mmCIF file of C-alpha atoms and ligand atoms in Angstrom:
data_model
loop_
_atom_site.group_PDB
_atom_site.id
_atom_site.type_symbol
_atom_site.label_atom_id
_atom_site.label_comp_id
_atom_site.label_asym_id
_atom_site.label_seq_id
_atom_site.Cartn_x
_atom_site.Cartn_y
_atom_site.Cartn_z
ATOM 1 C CA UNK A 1 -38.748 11.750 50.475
ATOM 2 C CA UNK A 2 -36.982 12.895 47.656
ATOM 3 C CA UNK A 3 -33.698 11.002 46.531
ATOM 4 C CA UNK A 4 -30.221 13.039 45.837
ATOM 5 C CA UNK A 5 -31.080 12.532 42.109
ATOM 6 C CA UNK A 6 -34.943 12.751 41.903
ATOM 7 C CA UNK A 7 -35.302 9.094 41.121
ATOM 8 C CA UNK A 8 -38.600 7.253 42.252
ATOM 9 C CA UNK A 9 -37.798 4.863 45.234
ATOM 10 C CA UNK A 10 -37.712 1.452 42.477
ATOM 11 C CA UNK A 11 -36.067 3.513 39.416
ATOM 12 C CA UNK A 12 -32.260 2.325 38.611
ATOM 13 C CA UNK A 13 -29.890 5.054 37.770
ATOM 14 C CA UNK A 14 -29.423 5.087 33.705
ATOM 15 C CA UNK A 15 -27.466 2.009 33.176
ATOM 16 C CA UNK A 16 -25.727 1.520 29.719
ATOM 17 C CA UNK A 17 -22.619 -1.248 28.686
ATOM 18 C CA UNK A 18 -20.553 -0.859 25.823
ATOM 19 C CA UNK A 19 -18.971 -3.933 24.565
ATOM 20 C CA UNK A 20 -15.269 -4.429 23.082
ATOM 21 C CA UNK A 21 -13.835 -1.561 25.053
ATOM 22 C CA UNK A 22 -10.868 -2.929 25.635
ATOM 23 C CA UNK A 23 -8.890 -4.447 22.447
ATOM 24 C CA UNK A 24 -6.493 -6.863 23.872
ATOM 25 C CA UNK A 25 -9.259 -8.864 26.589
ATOM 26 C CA UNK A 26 -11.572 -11.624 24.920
ATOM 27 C CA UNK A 27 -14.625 -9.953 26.461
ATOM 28 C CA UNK A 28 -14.602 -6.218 28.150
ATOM 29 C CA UNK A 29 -17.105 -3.505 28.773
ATOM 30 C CA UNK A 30 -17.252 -0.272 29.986
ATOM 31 C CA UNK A 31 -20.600 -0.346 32.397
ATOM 32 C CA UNK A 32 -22.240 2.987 33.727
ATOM 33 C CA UNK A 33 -24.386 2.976 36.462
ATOM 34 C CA UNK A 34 -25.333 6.621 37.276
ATOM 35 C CA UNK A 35 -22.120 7.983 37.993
ATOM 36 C CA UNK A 36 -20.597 4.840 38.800
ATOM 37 C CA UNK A 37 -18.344 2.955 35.779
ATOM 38 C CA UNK A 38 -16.299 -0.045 35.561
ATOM 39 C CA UNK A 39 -14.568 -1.586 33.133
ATOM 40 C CA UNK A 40 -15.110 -5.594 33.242
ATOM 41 C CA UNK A 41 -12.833 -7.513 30.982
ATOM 42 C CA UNK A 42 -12.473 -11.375 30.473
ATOM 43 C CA UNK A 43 -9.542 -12.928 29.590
ATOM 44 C CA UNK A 44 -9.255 -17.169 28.698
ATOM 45 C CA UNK A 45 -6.297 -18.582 29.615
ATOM 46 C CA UNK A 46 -5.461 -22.193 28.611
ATOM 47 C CA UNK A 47 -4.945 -23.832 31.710
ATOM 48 C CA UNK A 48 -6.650 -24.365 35.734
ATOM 49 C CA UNK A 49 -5.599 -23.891 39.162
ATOM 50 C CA UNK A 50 -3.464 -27.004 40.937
ATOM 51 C CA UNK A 51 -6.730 -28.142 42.636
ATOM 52 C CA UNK A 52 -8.680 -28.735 39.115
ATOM 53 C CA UNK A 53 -6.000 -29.936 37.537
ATOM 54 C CA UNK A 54 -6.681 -33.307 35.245
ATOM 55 C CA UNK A 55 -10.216 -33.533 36.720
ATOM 56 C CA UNK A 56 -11.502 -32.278 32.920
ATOM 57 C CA UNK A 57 -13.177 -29.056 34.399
ATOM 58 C CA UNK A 58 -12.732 -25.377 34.232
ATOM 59 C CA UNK A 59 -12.602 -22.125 36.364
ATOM 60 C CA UNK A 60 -14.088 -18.822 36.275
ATOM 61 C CA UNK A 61 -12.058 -16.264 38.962
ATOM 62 C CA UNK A 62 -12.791 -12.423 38.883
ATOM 63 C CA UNK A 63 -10.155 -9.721 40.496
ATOM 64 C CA UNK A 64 -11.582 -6.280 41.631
ATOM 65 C CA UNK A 65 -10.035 -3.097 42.028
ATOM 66 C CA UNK A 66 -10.285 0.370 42.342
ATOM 67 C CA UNK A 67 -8.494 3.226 40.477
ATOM 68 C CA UNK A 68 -7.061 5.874 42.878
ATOM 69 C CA UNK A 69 -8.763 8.465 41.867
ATOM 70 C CA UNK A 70 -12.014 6.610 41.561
ATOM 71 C CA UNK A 71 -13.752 7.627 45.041
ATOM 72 C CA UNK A 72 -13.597 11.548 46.278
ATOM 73 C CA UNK A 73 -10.213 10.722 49.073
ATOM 74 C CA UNK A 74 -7.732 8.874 46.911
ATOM 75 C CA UNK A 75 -7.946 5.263 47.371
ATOM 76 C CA UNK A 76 -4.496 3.561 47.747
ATOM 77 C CA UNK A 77 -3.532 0.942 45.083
ATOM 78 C CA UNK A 78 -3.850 -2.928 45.839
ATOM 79 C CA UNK A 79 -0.401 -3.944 45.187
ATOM 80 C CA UNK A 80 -0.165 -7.447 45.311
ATOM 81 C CA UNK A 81 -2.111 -10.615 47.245
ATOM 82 C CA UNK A 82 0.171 -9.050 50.532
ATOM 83 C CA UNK A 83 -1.244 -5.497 50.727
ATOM 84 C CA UNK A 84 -5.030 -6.016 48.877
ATOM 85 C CA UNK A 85 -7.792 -4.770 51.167
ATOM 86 C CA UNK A 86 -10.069 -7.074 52.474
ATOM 87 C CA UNK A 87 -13.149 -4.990 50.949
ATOM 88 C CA UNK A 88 -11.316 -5.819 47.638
ATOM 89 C CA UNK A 89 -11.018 -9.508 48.575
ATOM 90 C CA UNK A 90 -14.714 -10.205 49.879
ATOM 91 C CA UNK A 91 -15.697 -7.985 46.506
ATOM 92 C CA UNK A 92 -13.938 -10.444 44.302
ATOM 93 C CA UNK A 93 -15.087 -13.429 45.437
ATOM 94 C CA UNK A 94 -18.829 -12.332 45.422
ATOM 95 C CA UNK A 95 -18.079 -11.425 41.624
ATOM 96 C CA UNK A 96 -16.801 -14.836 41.023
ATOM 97 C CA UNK A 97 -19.406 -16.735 42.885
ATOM 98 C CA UNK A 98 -21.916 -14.973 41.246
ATOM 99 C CA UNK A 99 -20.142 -15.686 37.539
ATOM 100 C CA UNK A 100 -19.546 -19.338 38.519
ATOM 101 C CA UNK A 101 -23.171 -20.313 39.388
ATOM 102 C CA UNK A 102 -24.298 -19.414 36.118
ATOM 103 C CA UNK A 103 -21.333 -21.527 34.269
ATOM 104 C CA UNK A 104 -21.162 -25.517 33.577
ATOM 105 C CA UNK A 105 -17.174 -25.496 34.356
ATOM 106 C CA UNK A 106 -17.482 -29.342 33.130
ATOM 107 C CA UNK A 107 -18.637 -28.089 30.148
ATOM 108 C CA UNK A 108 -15.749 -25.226 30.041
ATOM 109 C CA UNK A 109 -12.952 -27.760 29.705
ATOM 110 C CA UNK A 110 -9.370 -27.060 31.193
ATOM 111 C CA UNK A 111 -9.046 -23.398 31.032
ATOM 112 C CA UNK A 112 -9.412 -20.596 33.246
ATOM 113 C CA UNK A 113 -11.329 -17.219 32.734
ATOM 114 C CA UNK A 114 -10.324 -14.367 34.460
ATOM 115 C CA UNK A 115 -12.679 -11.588 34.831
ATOM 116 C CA UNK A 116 -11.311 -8.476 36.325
ATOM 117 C CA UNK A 117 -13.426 -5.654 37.179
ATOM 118 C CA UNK A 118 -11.740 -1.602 38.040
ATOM 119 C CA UNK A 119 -13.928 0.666 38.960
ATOM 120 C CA UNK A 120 -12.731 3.807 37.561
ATOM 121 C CA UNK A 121 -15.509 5.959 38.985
ATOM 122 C CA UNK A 122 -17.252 5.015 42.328
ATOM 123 C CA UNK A 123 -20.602 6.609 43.250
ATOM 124 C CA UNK A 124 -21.997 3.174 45.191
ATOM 125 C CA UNK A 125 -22.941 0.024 43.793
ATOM 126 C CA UNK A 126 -19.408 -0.423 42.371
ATOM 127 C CA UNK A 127 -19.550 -4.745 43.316
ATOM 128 C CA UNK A 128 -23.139 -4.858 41.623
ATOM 129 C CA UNK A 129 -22.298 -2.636 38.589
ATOM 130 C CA UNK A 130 -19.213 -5.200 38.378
ATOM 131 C CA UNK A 131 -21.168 -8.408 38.236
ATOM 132 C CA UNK A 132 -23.668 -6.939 35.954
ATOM 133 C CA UNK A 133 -21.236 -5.821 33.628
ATOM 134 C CA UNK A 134 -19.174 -8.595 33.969
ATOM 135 C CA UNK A 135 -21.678 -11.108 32.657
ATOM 136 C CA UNK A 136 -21.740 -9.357 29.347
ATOM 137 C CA UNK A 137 -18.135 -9.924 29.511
ATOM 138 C CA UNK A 138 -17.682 -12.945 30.472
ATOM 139 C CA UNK A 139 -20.660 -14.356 28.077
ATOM 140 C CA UNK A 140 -18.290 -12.653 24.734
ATOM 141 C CA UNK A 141 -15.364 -14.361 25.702
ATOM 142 C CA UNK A 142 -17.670 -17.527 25.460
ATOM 143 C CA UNK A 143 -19.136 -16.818 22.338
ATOM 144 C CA UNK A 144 -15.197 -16.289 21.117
ATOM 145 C CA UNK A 145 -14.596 -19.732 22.160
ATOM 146 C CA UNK A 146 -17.555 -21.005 20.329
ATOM 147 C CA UNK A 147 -17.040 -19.411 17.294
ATOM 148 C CA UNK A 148 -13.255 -20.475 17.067
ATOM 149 C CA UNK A 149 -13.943 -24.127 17.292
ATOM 150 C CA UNK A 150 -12.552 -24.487 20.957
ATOM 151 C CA UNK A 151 -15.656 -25.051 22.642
ATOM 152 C CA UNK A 152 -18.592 -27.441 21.408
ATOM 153 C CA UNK A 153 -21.002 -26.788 23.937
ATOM 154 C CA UNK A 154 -22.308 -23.200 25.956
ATOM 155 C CA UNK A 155 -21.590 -23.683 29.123
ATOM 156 C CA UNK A 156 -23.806 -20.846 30.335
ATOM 157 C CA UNK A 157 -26.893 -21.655 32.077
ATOM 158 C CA UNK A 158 -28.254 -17.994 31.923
ATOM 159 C CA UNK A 159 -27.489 -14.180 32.693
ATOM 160 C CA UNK A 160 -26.498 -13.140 36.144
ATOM 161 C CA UNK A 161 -26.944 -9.405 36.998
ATOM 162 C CA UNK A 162 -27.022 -7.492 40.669
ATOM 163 C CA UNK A 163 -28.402 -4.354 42.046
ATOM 164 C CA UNK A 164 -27.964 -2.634 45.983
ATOM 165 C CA UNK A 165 -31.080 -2.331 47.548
ATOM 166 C CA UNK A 166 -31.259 -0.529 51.100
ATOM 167 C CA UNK A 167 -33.224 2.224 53.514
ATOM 168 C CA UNK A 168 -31.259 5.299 53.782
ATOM 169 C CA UNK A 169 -30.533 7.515 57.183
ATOM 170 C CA UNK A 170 -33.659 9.926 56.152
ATOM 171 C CA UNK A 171 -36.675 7.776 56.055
ATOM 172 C CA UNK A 172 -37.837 4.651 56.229
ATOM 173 C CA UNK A 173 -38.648 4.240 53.040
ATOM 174 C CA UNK A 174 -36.945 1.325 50.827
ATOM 175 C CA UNK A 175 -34.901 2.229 47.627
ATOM 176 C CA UNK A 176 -33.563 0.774 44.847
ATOM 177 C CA UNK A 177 -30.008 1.676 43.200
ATOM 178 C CA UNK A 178 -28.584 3.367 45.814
ATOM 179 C CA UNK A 179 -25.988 6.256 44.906
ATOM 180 C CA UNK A 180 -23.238 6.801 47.157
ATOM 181 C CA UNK A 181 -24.961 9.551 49.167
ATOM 182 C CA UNK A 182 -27.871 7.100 50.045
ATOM 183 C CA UNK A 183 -25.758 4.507 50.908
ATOM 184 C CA UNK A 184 -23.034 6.042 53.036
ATOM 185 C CA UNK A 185 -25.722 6.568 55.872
ATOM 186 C CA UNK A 186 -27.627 3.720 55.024
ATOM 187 C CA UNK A 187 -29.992 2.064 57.597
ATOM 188 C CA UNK A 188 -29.830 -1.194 55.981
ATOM 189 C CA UNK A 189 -27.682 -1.918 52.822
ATOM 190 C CA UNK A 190 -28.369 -4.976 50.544
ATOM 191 C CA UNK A 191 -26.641 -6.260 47.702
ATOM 192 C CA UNK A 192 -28.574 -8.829 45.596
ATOM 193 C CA UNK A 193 -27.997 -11.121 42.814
ATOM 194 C CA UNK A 194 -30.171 -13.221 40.734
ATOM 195 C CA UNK A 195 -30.224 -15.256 37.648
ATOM 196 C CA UNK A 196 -32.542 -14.864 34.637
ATOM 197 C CA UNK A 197 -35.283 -17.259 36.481
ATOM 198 C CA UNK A 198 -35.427 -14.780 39.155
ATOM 199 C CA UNK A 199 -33.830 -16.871 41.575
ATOM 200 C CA UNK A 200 -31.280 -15.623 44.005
ATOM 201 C CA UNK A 201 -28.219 -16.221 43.734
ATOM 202 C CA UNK A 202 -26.564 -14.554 46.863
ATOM 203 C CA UNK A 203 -27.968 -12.004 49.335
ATOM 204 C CA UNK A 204 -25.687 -9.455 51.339
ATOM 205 C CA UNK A 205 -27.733 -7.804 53.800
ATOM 206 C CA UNK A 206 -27.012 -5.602 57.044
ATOM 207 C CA UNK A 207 -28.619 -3.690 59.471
ATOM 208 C CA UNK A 208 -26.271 -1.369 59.609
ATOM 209 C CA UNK A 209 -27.827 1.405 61.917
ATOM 210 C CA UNK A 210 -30.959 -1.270 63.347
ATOM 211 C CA UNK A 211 -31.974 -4.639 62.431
ATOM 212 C CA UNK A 212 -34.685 -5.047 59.938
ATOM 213 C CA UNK A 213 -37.860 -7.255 59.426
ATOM 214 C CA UNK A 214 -38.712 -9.882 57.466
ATOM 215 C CA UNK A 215 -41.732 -7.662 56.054
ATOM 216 C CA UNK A 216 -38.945 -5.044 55.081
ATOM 217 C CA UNK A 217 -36.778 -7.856 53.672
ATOM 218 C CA UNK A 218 -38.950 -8.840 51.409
ATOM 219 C CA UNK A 219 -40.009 -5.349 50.415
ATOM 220 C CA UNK A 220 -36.040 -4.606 49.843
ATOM 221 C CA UNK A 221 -36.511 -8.236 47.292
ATOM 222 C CA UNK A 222 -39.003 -7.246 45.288
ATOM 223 C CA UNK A 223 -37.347 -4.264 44.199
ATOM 224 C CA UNK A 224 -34.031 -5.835 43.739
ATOM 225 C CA UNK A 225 -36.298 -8.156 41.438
ATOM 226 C CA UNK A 226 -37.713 -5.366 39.627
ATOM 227 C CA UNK A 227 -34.536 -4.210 39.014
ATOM 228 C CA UNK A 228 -32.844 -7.078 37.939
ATOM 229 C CA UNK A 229 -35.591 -7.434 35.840
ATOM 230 C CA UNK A 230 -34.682 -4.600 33.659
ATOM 231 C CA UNK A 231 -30.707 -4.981 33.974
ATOM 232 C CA UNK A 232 -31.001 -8.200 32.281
ATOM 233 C CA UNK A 233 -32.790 -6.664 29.464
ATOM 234 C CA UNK A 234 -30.097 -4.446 29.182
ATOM 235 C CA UNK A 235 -27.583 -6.718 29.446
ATOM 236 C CA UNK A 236 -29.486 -8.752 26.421
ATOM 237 C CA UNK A 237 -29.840 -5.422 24.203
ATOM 238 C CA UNK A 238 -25.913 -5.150 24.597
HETATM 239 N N1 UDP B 1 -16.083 4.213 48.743
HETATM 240 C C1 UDP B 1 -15.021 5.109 48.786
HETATM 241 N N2 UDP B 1 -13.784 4.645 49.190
HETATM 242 C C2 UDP B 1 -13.568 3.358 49.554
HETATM 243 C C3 UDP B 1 -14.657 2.468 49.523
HETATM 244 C C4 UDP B 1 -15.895 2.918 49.112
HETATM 245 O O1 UDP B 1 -15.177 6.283 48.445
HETATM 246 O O2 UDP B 1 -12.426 2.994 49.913
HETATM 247 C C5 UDP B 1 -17.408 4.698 48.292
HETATM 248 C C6 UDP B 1 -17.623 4.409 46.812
HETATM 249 O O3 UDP B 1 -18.393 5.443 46.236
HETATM 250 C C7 UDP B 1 -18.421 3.135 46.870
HETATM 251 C C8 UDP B 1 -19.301 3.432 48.066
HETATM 252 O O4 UDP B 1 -18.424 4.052 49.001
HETATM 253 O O5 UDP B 1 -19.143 2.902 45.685
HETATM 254 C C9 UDP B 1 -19.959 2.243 48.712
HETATM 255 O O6 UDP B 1 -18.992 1.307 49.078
HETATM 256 P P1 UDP B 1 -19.378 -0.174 49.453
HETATM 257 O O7 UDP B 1 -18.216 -0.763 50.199
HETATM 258 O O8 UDP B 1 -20.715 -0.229 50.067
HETATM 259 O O9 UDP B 1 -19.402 -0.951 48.045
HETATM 260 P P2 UDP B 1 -20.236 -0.712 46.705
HETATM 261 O O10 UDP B 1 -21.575 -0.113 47.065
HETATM 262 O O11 UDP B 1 -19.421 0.186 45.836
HETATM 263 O O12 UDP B 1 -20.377 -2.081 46.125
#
């Protein structure tokens, strides 16, 4: 089957991150994905939520959003904790999981980083695009801390990056990267994340239209692997 962009079934779309794209944030990119973008910024702020406090630890949080005119019908604004959708909500805390289990918060003393992620143009794979990116982020606002003194030790363990993975409405055949198109009618959607040891960090799969096998799960992993693969070497090139 041929896909919307003429893409083998385990190519990524053309990824690229540009660092310092944002002035004012201690770490930011600009991440493209295909037709997909987000900018992923990381700002260090000198002190931890109430339930860290004095225990000699950091935290790593990440906020997602998207711009209205990001997706083809306007998407309203989050405006506040009140009104934020709970897409947004289960987005950012699968972007801060996956930031966290790649960060010694002992080793990050009190202070908090906050990595927000807006997707300014959405063509799928916005939440994987943001992790990926955000890494890159996240890993220059650590390097600023090392290089001013502030922190002794890197607390990172190693790169995190995350890629969709899924079997779209046409055929049964499984794809990696999915564009928008391929993933709106999507018989099974995955999300994956992993680590630079290829080791999984989280796994978000459904059978959206029918359940799945194993056999097919494990065919979905070893392209999200492949894929990884390569995002972390872009990720170190940047
Ligand atoms: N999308 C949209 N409006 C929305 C939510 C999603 O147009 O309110 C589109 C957008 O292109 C997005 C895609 O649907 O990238 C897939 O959304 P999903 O919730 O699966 O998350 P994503 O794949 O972006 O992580």
């Amino acid at each position: 089957m041929d896909r919307p962009d003429g893409r083998k079934k385990d190519e990524l779309r053309p990824v690229s991150i540009e660092r310092d794209f944002i002035k004012t944030a201690d770490g930011s990119v600009l991440i493209t994905v295909g037709d997909t973008k987000v900018i992923c910024t990381a700002k260090v702020e000198d002190k931890v939520p109430p339930f860290l406090r004095g225990q000699d630890k950091g935290w790593v949080t990440a906020e997602y959003s998207m711009i209205p005119s990001s997706t083809q019908i306007r998407k309203s604004r989050d405006r506040g904790r009140s009104s934020i959708d709970g897409r947004s909500v289960e987005i950012q805390r699968l972007i801060g999981r996956a930031l966290r289990s790649v960060i010694d918060l002992e080793k990050l003393g009190e202070r908090t980083i906050w990595v927000d992620c807006d997707v300014i143009q959405a063509d799928g794979g916005t939440r994987t695009a943001s992790i990926t990116g955000a890494y890159v982020a996240l890993r220059d606002a650590i390097n600023k801390l090392i290089e001013s003194g502030d922190l002794a030790e890197n607390p990172i363990s190693s790169p995190v990056a995350a890629v969709s993975v899924g079997v779209p409405a046409e055929s049964d055949e499984a794809l990696l990267d999915l564009c928008y198109l391929e993933d709106s009618g999507a018989q099974v959607d995955m999300n994956v994340v992993m680590n630079g040891n290829d080791e999984i960090i989280e796994i978000q799969g459904t059978g959206e239209e029918r359940p799945f096998g194993i056999d097919e799960l494990n065919e979905l992993l070893d392209l999200a692997r492949k894929g990884i693969k390569e995002l972390h070497q872009v990720q170190e090139n940047a």
